Short mmCIF file of C-alpha atoms in Angstrom, two decimals:
data_model
loop_
_atom_site.label_atom_id
_atom_site.label_comp_id
_atom_site.label_asym_id
_atom_site.label_seq_id
_atom_site.Cartn_x
_atom_site.Cartn_y
_atom_site.Cartn_z
CA MET A 7 138.52 24.90 114.11
CA SER A 8 138.97 23.24 117.41
CA ASN A 9 136.65 24.64 119.91
CA ILE A 10 137.00 22.53 122.79
CA ALA A 11 138.30 25.11 125.06
CA ARG A 12 135.43 27.54 124.25
CA SER A 13 132.65 25.04 124.55
CA THR A 14 130.70 26.35 127.75
CA HIS A 15 127.73 24.17 127.94
CA PRO A 16 124.83 25.58 130.13
CA GLY A 17 125.38 24.38 133.65
CA LEU A 18 123.54 23.73 136.65
CA MET A 19 122.74 27.33 137.42
CA ALA A 20 121.85 28.08 134.03
CA TYR A 21 119.21 25.17 134.00
CA VAL A 22 117.66 26.53 137.17
CA ARG A 23 117.29 29.80 135.85
CA ARG A 24 115.59 28.63 132.55
CA ASP A 25 113.11 26.06 134.02
CA VAL A 26 112.06 28.52 136.67
CA SER A 27 111.22 31.03 134.15
CA LEU A 28 109.70 28.41 131.74
CA SER A 29 107.42 27.38 134.48
CA ILE A 30 106.41 30.97 135.58
CA ARG A 31 105.52 31.54 131.78
CA SER A 32 103.81 28.40 131.12
CA ASN A 33 99.84 29.41 132.04
CA SER A 34 98.58 27.58 135.15
CA GLY A 35 100.19 24.31 134.96
CA ALA A 36 103.01 25.09 137.28
CA TYR A 37 100.70 26.53 139.77
CA ALA A 38 98.07 23.57 139.80
CA PRO A 39 99.86 21.65 142.23
CA LEU A 40 99.96 24.46 144.72
CA LEU A 41 96.40 25.26 144.15
CA PHE A 42 95.52 21.63 144.60
CA PHE A 43 97.18 21.73 147.98
CA CYS A 44 95.47 24.74 149.31
CA MET A 45 91.97 23.55 148.05
CA VAL A 46 92.09 20.02 149.39
CA CYS A 47 93.48 21.30 152.75
CA THR A 48 90.58 23.84 152.94
CA LEU A 49 88.10 20.98 152.36
CA VAL A 50 89.36 19.00 155.50
CA PRO A 51 88.07 21.22 158.12
CA ILE A 52 84.96 21.94 156.58
CA SER A 53 84.00 18.21 155.71
CA ILE A 54 85.49 16.54 158.83
CA SER A 55 85.15 18.53 161.98
CA PRO A 56 85.76 22.36 162.97
CA ASN A 57 86.78 20.99 166.63
CA PRO A 58 90.37 22.54 166.85
CA GLN A 59 91.55 19.58 169.03
CA LYS A 60 90.66 16.78 166.53
CA LEU A 61 92.03 19.14 163.81
CA ALA A 62 95.46 19.65 165.33
CA GLU A 63 95.57 15.83 165.87
CA LEU A 64 94.84 15.46 162.12
CA ALA A 65 97.00 18.18 160.78
CA PRO A 66 100.36 16.76 160.29
CA GLY A 67 98.97 13.62 158.35
CA ILE A 68 96.65 15.50 155.96
CA ILE A 69 99.39 18.31 155.16
CA TRP A 70 101.90 15.90 154.55
CA ILE A 71 99.66 13.71 152.41
CA MET A 72 98.44 16.89 150.43
CA ALA A 73 102.21 17.94 149.97
CA LEU A 74 103.17 14.43 148.55
CA LEU A 75 100.10 14.48 146.20
CA ALA A 76 101.04 17.80 144.87
CA SER A 77 104.30 16.76 144.22
CA LEU A 78 103.12 13.91 142.32
CA LEU A 79 100.74 15.79 140.29
CA SER A 80 103.80 17.82 139.10
CA ILE A 81 106.51 15.60 138.76
CA GLU A 82 106.00 14.39 135.21
CA ARG A 83 106.25 17.78 133.87
CA ILE A 84 110.20 17.66 134.93
CA PHE A 85 111.20 16.04 131.57
CA VAL A 86 108.31 15.53 129.54
CA PHE A 87 108.22 18.90 127.57
CA ASP A 88 112.02 18.42 127.14
CA TYR A 89 111.33 15.05 125.60
CA GLU A 90 108.70 16.43 123.24
CA ASP A 91 110.41 19.19 121.79
CA GLY A 92 113.94 17.68 121.59
CA SER A 93 115.82 19.64 124.32
CA LEU A 94 116.33 16.35 126.01
CA GLU A 95 118.52 15.12 122.89
CA GLN A 96 120.62 18.35 122.97
CA MET A 97 121.04 17.43 126.74
CA LEU A 98 122.27 14.04 125.97
CA ILE A 99 124.88 15.27 123.47
CA ALA A 100 126.03 17.81 125.68
CA PRO A 101 129.72 16.98 126.68
CA ASN A 102 129.28 17.78 130.29
CA MET A 103 128.41 15.43 132.81
CA MET A 104 124.58 15.09 132.52
CA ALA A 105 123.89 14.84 136.09
CA PHE A 106 124.59 18.79 136.56
CA PRO A 107 121.68 19.87 134.05
CA VAL A 108 119.42 17.26 135.74
CA LEU A 109 120.05 18.47 139.21
CA GLY A 110 119.44 21.96 137.86
CA LYS A 111 116.08 20.73 136.67
CA ILE A 112 115.14 19.02 139.98
CA ILE A 113 116.34 22.32 141.92
CA ALA A 114 113.89 24.54 139.66
CA HIS A 115 111.17 22.04 140.19
CA TRP A 116 111.34 22.34 143.91
CA LEU A 117 111.73 26.06 143.68
CA VAL A 118 108.35 26.21 141.90
CA THR A 119 106.38 23.58 143.54
CA GLY A 120 108.13 22.48 147.07
CA LEU A 121 109.35 25.84 148.25
CA PRO A 122 105.95 27.87 147.67
CA LEU A 123 104.20 24.87 149.42
CA THR A 124 106.20 25.28 152.40
CA PHE A 125 105.81 28.92 152.60
CA LEU A 126 102.14 28.49 152.24
CA SER A 127 102.00 25.59 154.92
CA PRO A 128 101.63 28.31 158.08
CA ALA A 129 98.28 29.38 156.53
CA ILE A 130 97.07 25.80 156.45
CA GLY A 131 98.41 25.08 159.67
CA LEU A 132 96.13 28.31 161.16
CA MET A 133 93.31 26.52 159.34
CA PHE A 134 94.10 23.23 161.28
CA ALA A 135 94.56 25.18 164.63
CA LEU A 136 98.08 23.56 164.77
CA PRO A 137 99.97 24.64 168.18
CA ASN A 138 102.44 27.33 167.90
CA ASN A 139 105.44 25.24 168.82
CA ALA A 140 104.54 23.05 165.73
CA TYR A 141 104.92 25.55 163.01
CA GLY A 142 108.72 25.41 162.75
CA PRO A 143 109.16 21.70 162.54
CA MET A 144 106.33 21.85 159.93
CA ILE A 145 108.18 24.38 157.85
CA LEU A 146 111.59 22.59 158.06
CA SER A 147 110.10 19.02 157.53
CA LEU A 148 108.25 20.29 154.50
CA ALA A 149 111.13 22.05 153.29
CA ALA A 150 113.51 18.98 153.24
CA GLY A 151 110.64 16.78 152.65
CA THR A 152 109.56 18.29 149.30
CA ALA A 153 113.07 18.39 148.00
CA TYR A 154 113.51 14.84 148.55
CA LEU A 155 110.22 14.26 146.89
CA SER A 156 111.46 16.19 143.71
CA LEU A 157 114.53 14.37 143.80
CA VAL A 158 113.14 10.68 143.97
CA GLY A 159 110.22 11.62 141.76
CA ALA A 160 112.62 12.93 139.00
CA VAL A 161 114.12 9.39 138.92
CA ILE A 162 110.91 7.80 138.33
CA ALA A 163 109.66 10.81 135.65
CA SER A 164 112.96 9.78 133.94
CA LEU A 165 112.29 6.19 133.79
CA THR A 166 108.59 6.79 132.21
CA VAL A 167 109.43 9.71 130.21
CA SER A 168 109.37 7.99 126.85
CA LEU A 169 105.90 6.34 127.53
CA GLY A 170 104.46 9.89 126.63
CA ARG A 171 101.89 11.00 129.60
CA GLY A 172 102.53 7.90 131.85
CA GLY A 173 100.85 9.74 134.77
CA PHE A 174 99.52 6.47 136.45
CA LEU A 175 102.64 4.72 136.07
CA ILE A 176 104.23 7.40 137.70
CA SER A 177 102.10 7.28 140.72
CA LEU A 178 102.37 3.54 140.98
CA LEU A 179 106.27 3.68 141.12
CA ALA A 180 106.61 6.84 143.16
CA VAL A 181 104.33 6.55 146.02
CA PRO A 182 106.26 3.28 147.84
CA LEU A 183 109.49 5.51 147.40
CA TYR A 184 107.88 8.36 148.84
CA MET A 185 106.43 6.42 151.98
CA PRO A 186 109.70 6.54 154.24
CA ILE A 187 109.65 10.35 153.92
CA LEU A 188 106.18 10.57 154.58
CA VAL A 189 106.71 8.67 157.83
CA PHE A 190 109.44 10.67 159.07
CA GLY A 191 107.71 13.99 157.78
CA THR A 192 104.71 13.22 159.71
CA SER A 193 106.22 12.10 162.86
CA THR A 194 108.24 15.47 163.13
CA VAL A 195 105.10 17.38 163.15
CA THR A 196 103.24 14.84 165.36
CA TYR A 197 105.86 14.86 167.83
CA ALA A 198 106.12 18.61 168.06
CA VAL A 199 102.08 18.70 168.44
CA ALA A 200 102.62 16.17 171.24
CA LYS A 201 105.53 18.47 172.84
CA MET A 202 107.85 15.64 172.25
CA PRO A 203 111.46 16.20 170.97
CA TRP A 204 111.02 16.05 167.06
CA SER A 205 114.67 16.51 166.06
CA ALA A 206 115.51 12.86 165.51
CA PRO A 207 112.80 12.29 162.79
CA LEU A 208 113.76 15.64 161.19
CA ALA A 209 117.69 14.76 161.11
CA THR A 210 116.60 11.32 159.49
CA MET A 211 114.97 13.27 156.87
CA GLY A 212 117.99 15.53 156.61
CA ALA A 213 120.17 12.47 156.10
CA MET A 214 117.76 10.78 153.37
CA LEU A 215 117.79 14.13 151.81
CA ALA A 216 121.58 14.06 151.54
CA ILE A 217 121.93 10.80 150.05
CA ALA A 218 119.02 11.50 147.30
CA LEU A 219 120.99 14.65 146.65
CA VAL A 220 123.91 12.82 145.51
CA LEU A 221 122.30 9.62 143.93
CA CYS A 222 119.13 10.74 142.22
CA PRO A 223 120.65 13.29 139.72
CA LEU A 224 122.97 10.38 138.59
CA LEU A 225 120.37 7.87 138.61
CA ALA A 226 117.82 10.01 136.58
CA SER A 227 120.64 10.92 134.00
CA TRP A 228 121.45 7.18 133.62
CA ALA A 229 117.73 6.49 133.25
CA LEU A 230 117.15 9.17 130.64
CA ARG A 231 119.87 7.62 128.38
CA VAL A 232 118.51 4.45 128.62
CA THR A 233 115.13 5.26 127.74
CA ASN A 234 116.34 7.31 125.00
CA GLY A 235 118.11 4.38 123.48
CA GLY A 236 121.55 4.88 124.81
CA MET B 9 136.88 -2.29 97.83
CA VAL B 10 139.93 -1.64 99.84
CA PHE B 11 138.77 0.00 103.05
CA PRO B 12 141.13 2.67 104.32
CA LEU B 13 142.43 2.73 107.79
CA PRO B 14 140.01 4.25 110.39
CA ASN B 15 142.41 7.19 111.52
CA ASP B 16 141.95 8.66 107.93
CA PHE B 17 138.56 9.74 108.80
CA LEU B 18 136.91 12.39 110.94
CA LEU B 19 133.98 10.29 111.67
CA GLU B 20 133.68 6.47 110.80
CA ALA B 21 130.76 4.16 111.43
CA ASP B 22 132.20 0.57 111.58
CA ASP B 23 129.86 -2.22 110.99
CA VAL B 24 127.17 -0.53 112.82
CA SER B 25 123.89 -2.63 113.18
CA TYR B 26 120.60 -1.76 115.07
CA VAL B 27 117.84 -4.30 116.05
CA ARG B 28 114.69 -2.83 117.59
CA ASP B 29 112.20 -5.11 119.10
CA ASP B 30 113.61 -8.14 117.23
CA MET B 31 113.44 -6.30 113.96
CA ILE B 32 116.60 -5.45 112.18
CA ILE B 33 116.46 -1.67 111.30
CA PHE B 34 120.03 -1.94 109.39
CA GLU B 35 122.87 -3.98 109.48
CA ASP B 36 126.59 -3.68 108.90
CA VAL B 37 126.49 0.00 107.89
CA LYS B 38 130.09 1.18 106.91
CA LEU B 39 130.03 5.00 106.80
CA SER B 40 132.83 7.62 106.74
CA LEU B 41 133.13 11.26 106.76
CA SER B 42 136.32 13.34 105.96
CA GLU B 43 136.87 16.95 106.68
CA GLY B 44 135.31 19.18 103.81
CA GLU B 45 132.85 16.56 102.84
CA ILE B 46 129.30 16.37 102.59
CA VAL B 47 127.59 12.91 102.81
CA HIS B 48 123.83 12.82 102.09
CA ILE B 49 122.09 9.74 103.50
CA THR B 50 119.08 8.81 101.23
CA GLY B 51 116.62 5.88 101.48
CA PRO B 52 112.97 5.40 101.81
CA ASN B 53 110.63 6.61 104.68
CA GLY B 54 111.26 4.22 107.78
CA CYS B 55 114.86 2.80 106.74
CA GLY B 56 116.54 4.14 109.68
CA LYS B 57 118.15 7.44 108.50
CA THR B 58 117.12 9.19 111.60
CA THR B 59 118.30 6.12 113.86
CA LEU B 60 121.72 6.08 112.02
CA ILE B 61 122.16 9.71 112.74
CA LYS B 62 121.13 9.29 116.36
CA ILE B 63 123.67 6.45 116.63
CA LEU B 64 126.51 8.64 115.18
CA THR B 65 125.52 11.34 117.71
CA THR B 66 125.95 8.69 120.54
CA ILE B 67 122.15 9.51 121.40
CA ILE B 68 121.34 5.59 120.68
CA THR B 69 123.55 2.86 121.30
CA PRO B 70 124.11 0.56 118.45
CA THR B 71 123.30 -3.14 118.82
CA ARG B 72 126.67 -4.02 117.13
CA GLY B 73 129.54 -1.94 115.82
CA ALA B 74 131.00 1.08 116.85
CA VAL B 75 131.53 4.99 115.95
CA TYR B 76 135.16 6.26 115.66
CA TYR B 77 136.00 9.95 116.01
CA LYS B 78 139.59 10.78 114.47
CA GLY B 79 140.41 7.01 114.69
CA ARG B 80 139.44 6.52 117.99
CA SER B 81 136.18 4.97 119.56
CA ALA B 82 133.90 8.12 120.16
CA SER B 83 133.00 6.52 123.64
CA ASP B 84 136.46 6.85 124.70
CA VAL B 85 136.89 10.44 123.45
CA ARG B 86 133.34 11.35 124.36
CA TYR B 87 134.08 14.84 125.61
CA GLN B 88 136.32 16.00 122.62
CA TYR B 89 133.65 14.27 120.23
CA LEU B 90 130.48 15.93 121.59
CA SER B 91 132.11 19.22 121.89
CA ASP B 92 132.68 19.10 118.13
CA LEU B 93 129.39 18.09 116.90
CA LEU B 94 126.19 19.78 116.10
CA TYR B 95 123.00 18.05 115.89
CA ILE B 96 119.62 19.55 114.52
CA GLY B 97 117.00 16.92 114.52
CA HIS B 98 113.17 16.86 113.59
CA LYS B 99 112.68 17.90 117.09
CA THR B 100 114.84 21.03 117.47
CA GLY B 101 114.74 21.73 121.06
CA ILE B 102 112.88 24.99 120.83
CA LYS B 103 110.79 25.93 123.86
CA SER B 104 107.15 27.40 122.84
CA SER B 105 107.13 29.78 125.72
CA LEU B 106 110.28 31.53 124.88
CA ASN B 107 110.79 33.88 122.08
CA ALA B 108 113.09 33.24 118.94
CA GLU B 109 115.86 35.26 120.41
CA GLU B 110 115.85 33.72 123.85
CA ASN B 111 115.51 30.35 122.10
CA LEU B 112 118.69 30.93 119.97
CA LEU B 113 120.76 32.36 122.96
CA TRP B 114 120.33 29.37 124.79
CA MET B 115 121.40 27.17 121.82
CA ALA B 116 124.24 29.52 120.97
CA ALA B 117 125.61 28.75 124.94
CA ALA B 118 126.53 25.47 123.89
CA ASP B 119 128.82 26.93 121.12
CA GLY B 120 130.35 29.25 123.67
CA ILE B 121 128.60 32.44 122.24
CA GLU B 122 126.54 34.93 124.59
CA ASP B 123 126.33 37.94 122.43
CA ASN B 124 122.78 38.85 121.58
CA ARG B 125 124.20 40.71 118.39
CA ILE B 126 125.44 37.47 116.97
CA VAL B 127 122.47 35.88 117.48
CA LEU B 128 120.12 38.47 115.91
CA ASP B 129 122.36 38.82 112.98
CA ALA B 130 122.21 35.02 112.37
CA LEU B 131 118.39 35.23 112.66
CA SER B 132 118.12 38.00 110.07
CA MET B 133 120.67 36.06 107.83
CA MET B 134 118.37 32.97 107.70
CA GLY B 135 115.57 35.32 106.72
CA PHE B 136 113.69 35.31 110.06
CA ASP B 137 111.48 38.35 110.35
CA SER B 138 112.79 40.74 113.11
CA GLY B 139 109.05 41.88 113.94
CA LEU B 140 108.55 38.24 114.88
CA CYS B 141 111.51 38.02 117.39
CA HIS B 142 109.70 38.85 120.68
CA ARG B 143 106.71 36.34 119.88
CA PRO B 144 106.72 33.17 121.64
CA CYS B 145 107.59 30.42 119.66
CA GLY B 146 104.63 28.68 119.98
CA GLN B 147 102.74 31.32 117.66
CA LEU B 148 105.07 30.61 114.84
CA SER B 149 104.84 28.19 111.97
CA ALA B 150 106.71 25.15 111.39
CA GLY B 151 108.87 26.74 108.64
CA GLN B 152 109.50 29.71 111.08
CA LEU B 153 110.67 27.53 114.01
CA GLN B 154 113.06 25.40 111.68
CA ARG B 155 114.70 28.96 110.67
CA VAL B 156 115.15 29.70 114.32
CA ALA B 157 116.92 26.40 114.79
CA LEU B 158 118.90 26.56 111.84
CA SER B 159 120.09 30.07 112.69
CA ARG B 160 122.73 28.18 114.52
CA LEU B 161 124.40 27.09 111.38
CA VAL B 162 125.38 30.72 110.85
CA PHE B 163 127.57 30.95 113.92
CA THR B 164 128.39 27.53 115.40
CA GLU B 165 132.28 26.59 115.31
CA LYS B 166 131.39 22.85 115.66
CA HIS B 167 133.40 20.90 113.30
CA ILE B 168 130.62 17.98 112.36
CA TRP B 169 127.13 18.70 111.49
CA PHE B 170 124.33 16.11 111.56
CA LEU B 171 121.23 17.69 109.97
CA ASP B 172 118.26 15.60 109.91
CA GLU B 173 115.66 16.81 107.31
CA PRO B 174 116.59 20.57 107.75
CA MET B 175 114.95 21.53 104.44
CA ALA B 176 111.55 19.79 105.55
CA ALA B 177 109.39 22.82 106.31
CA LEU B 178 111.45 25.66 104.45
CA ASP B 179 110.67 27.89 101.64
CA SER B 180 113.06 28.24 98.88
CA VAL B 181 114.70 31.54 100.05
CA SER B 182 115.60 29.91 103.55
CA ILE B 183 116.79 26.66 101.73
CA LYS B 184 119.20 29.03 99.89
CA ALA B 185 120.65 30.44 103.04
CA VAL B 186 120.85 26.92 104.54
CA ASN B 187 122.80 25.85 101.53
CA GLN B 188 125.13 28.97 101.88
CA CYS B 189 125.87 28.10 105.25
CA ILE B 190 126.66 24.48 104.46
CA ALA B 191 128.97 25.88 101.42
CA SER B 192 131.01 28.01 103.76
CA HIS B 193 131.44 25.47 106.41
CA LEU B 194 132.67 22.91 103.98
CA GLU B 195 135.15 25.42 102.58
CA ARG B 196 136.47 25.91 106.23
CA ASN B 197 136.98 22.20 106.24
CA GLY B 198 133.90 21.23 108.23
CA ALA B 199 132.06 18.09 107.51
CA VAL B 200 128.24 17.68 106.99
CA LEU B 201 125.94 14.63 107.39
CA ILE B 202 122.55 15.32 106.03
CA THR B 203 119.32 13.59 105.17
CA SER B 204 116.96 14.93 103.02
CA HIS B 205 114.21 14.16 100.52
CA GLN B 206 115.04 17.13 98.40
CA PRO B 207 117.93 16.81 96.17
CA ILE B 208 121.20 18.32 97.37
CA ASP B 209 122.88 19.20 94.00
CA PHE B 210 124.99 22.20 94.63
CA HIS B 211 128.01 20.75 95.57
CA PRO B 212 130.17 17.62 95.17
CA VAL B 213 128.15 15.72 97.46
CA ARG B 214 128.60 11.92 98.31
CA LYS B 215 125.38 9.99 98.39
CA PHE B 216 124.96 7.12 100.99
CA GLU B 217 121.97 4.81 100.34
CA LEU B 218 120.47 3.15 103.18
CA THR B 219 118.40 0.08 102.17
CA ASN B 220 115.21 -0.85 103.78
CA TRP B 221 115.86 -3.99 105.77
CA CYS B 222 112.41 -4.26 107.09
CA LEU B 223 111.28 -5.33 103.43
#
């Protein structure tokens, strides 16, 4: 009855596919951060000033803050449903290294929140009268930055998963860790708006993303074990 | 009582204790499981049956003591041990937005099975109405969900089964189906560890009483 050779536990790609389809099927919840991002960004030109010059100055900061908050809104969802329905326990007793399923879930989270937000950002840029040369840097920085937000957020979400809906605690813990990426993200876009070379902050973001990509899945799976009693 | 050598058993818990928030849940629990054997863990509510099962499945680390698989520490042979165990707990891991077939296919992947046929057959063997197969599991009753989760027992090839209150929400027809699965598993030299408030009397079953330390 030995079945060790046959054990083909779902791996990274299986988790990506499953989590994306689960988010698409669940009503509204997955789209809420995206809707929030668009709504608040629409409010800014209306409430502050329609002056294009002023808006272009504000744009990098506002777009980035909204992206950060949108990510914060949804990061709790990454593990909490699995904790509630018992999938997490099954994940814990899978013989494979747990970091891969966790990375799969993080990638799925990014595909559902970060990536659509990145694709939507040119429309927001248009609303803020962003200069043409700033679109490229904005898209690149948001693509890398939102991936970083999902990775770091997943670690925090895994720490608070057993507390039930620890929404406030997640914000409290995650915002300080989100700060560096916010600094480099806004600088990338601000430099581009000011027609200065913007590759240095973007490269720094890339480096941060590379480190997070290696460390965060490991940290999150370790934290999930600990919060579940391991 | 003479305690045999650890490597005589498929699974063994050696003096396992668990303390949560300065409260002793249980202390020095000795439990063994051999091939072709079923052990029924009994005890009052809150005596730590679920905790004990979670310790044996390595989800929870015991405060003291260790779990041995074929005579070797479960943490040393983690991959082999976890490849060989099936755990169905109170929370069954069923996603409410997926239907029964999709849920079971996902679970079957852990047993190396990716065949729809096998999965659908298992569902019908467990008495699951095929008309409900395409409904999201969020619309099903507790008993029906339990049937979906327990359908794994029909096709899994894992050696050691941990079943935490499998009969809780089931009707008599499905209880019979579960009992049949357990019986054929035992015939194939599998091992079962079960907690249940219903009597399990169809088989030579070894009872293991967990006393309530909290009292």
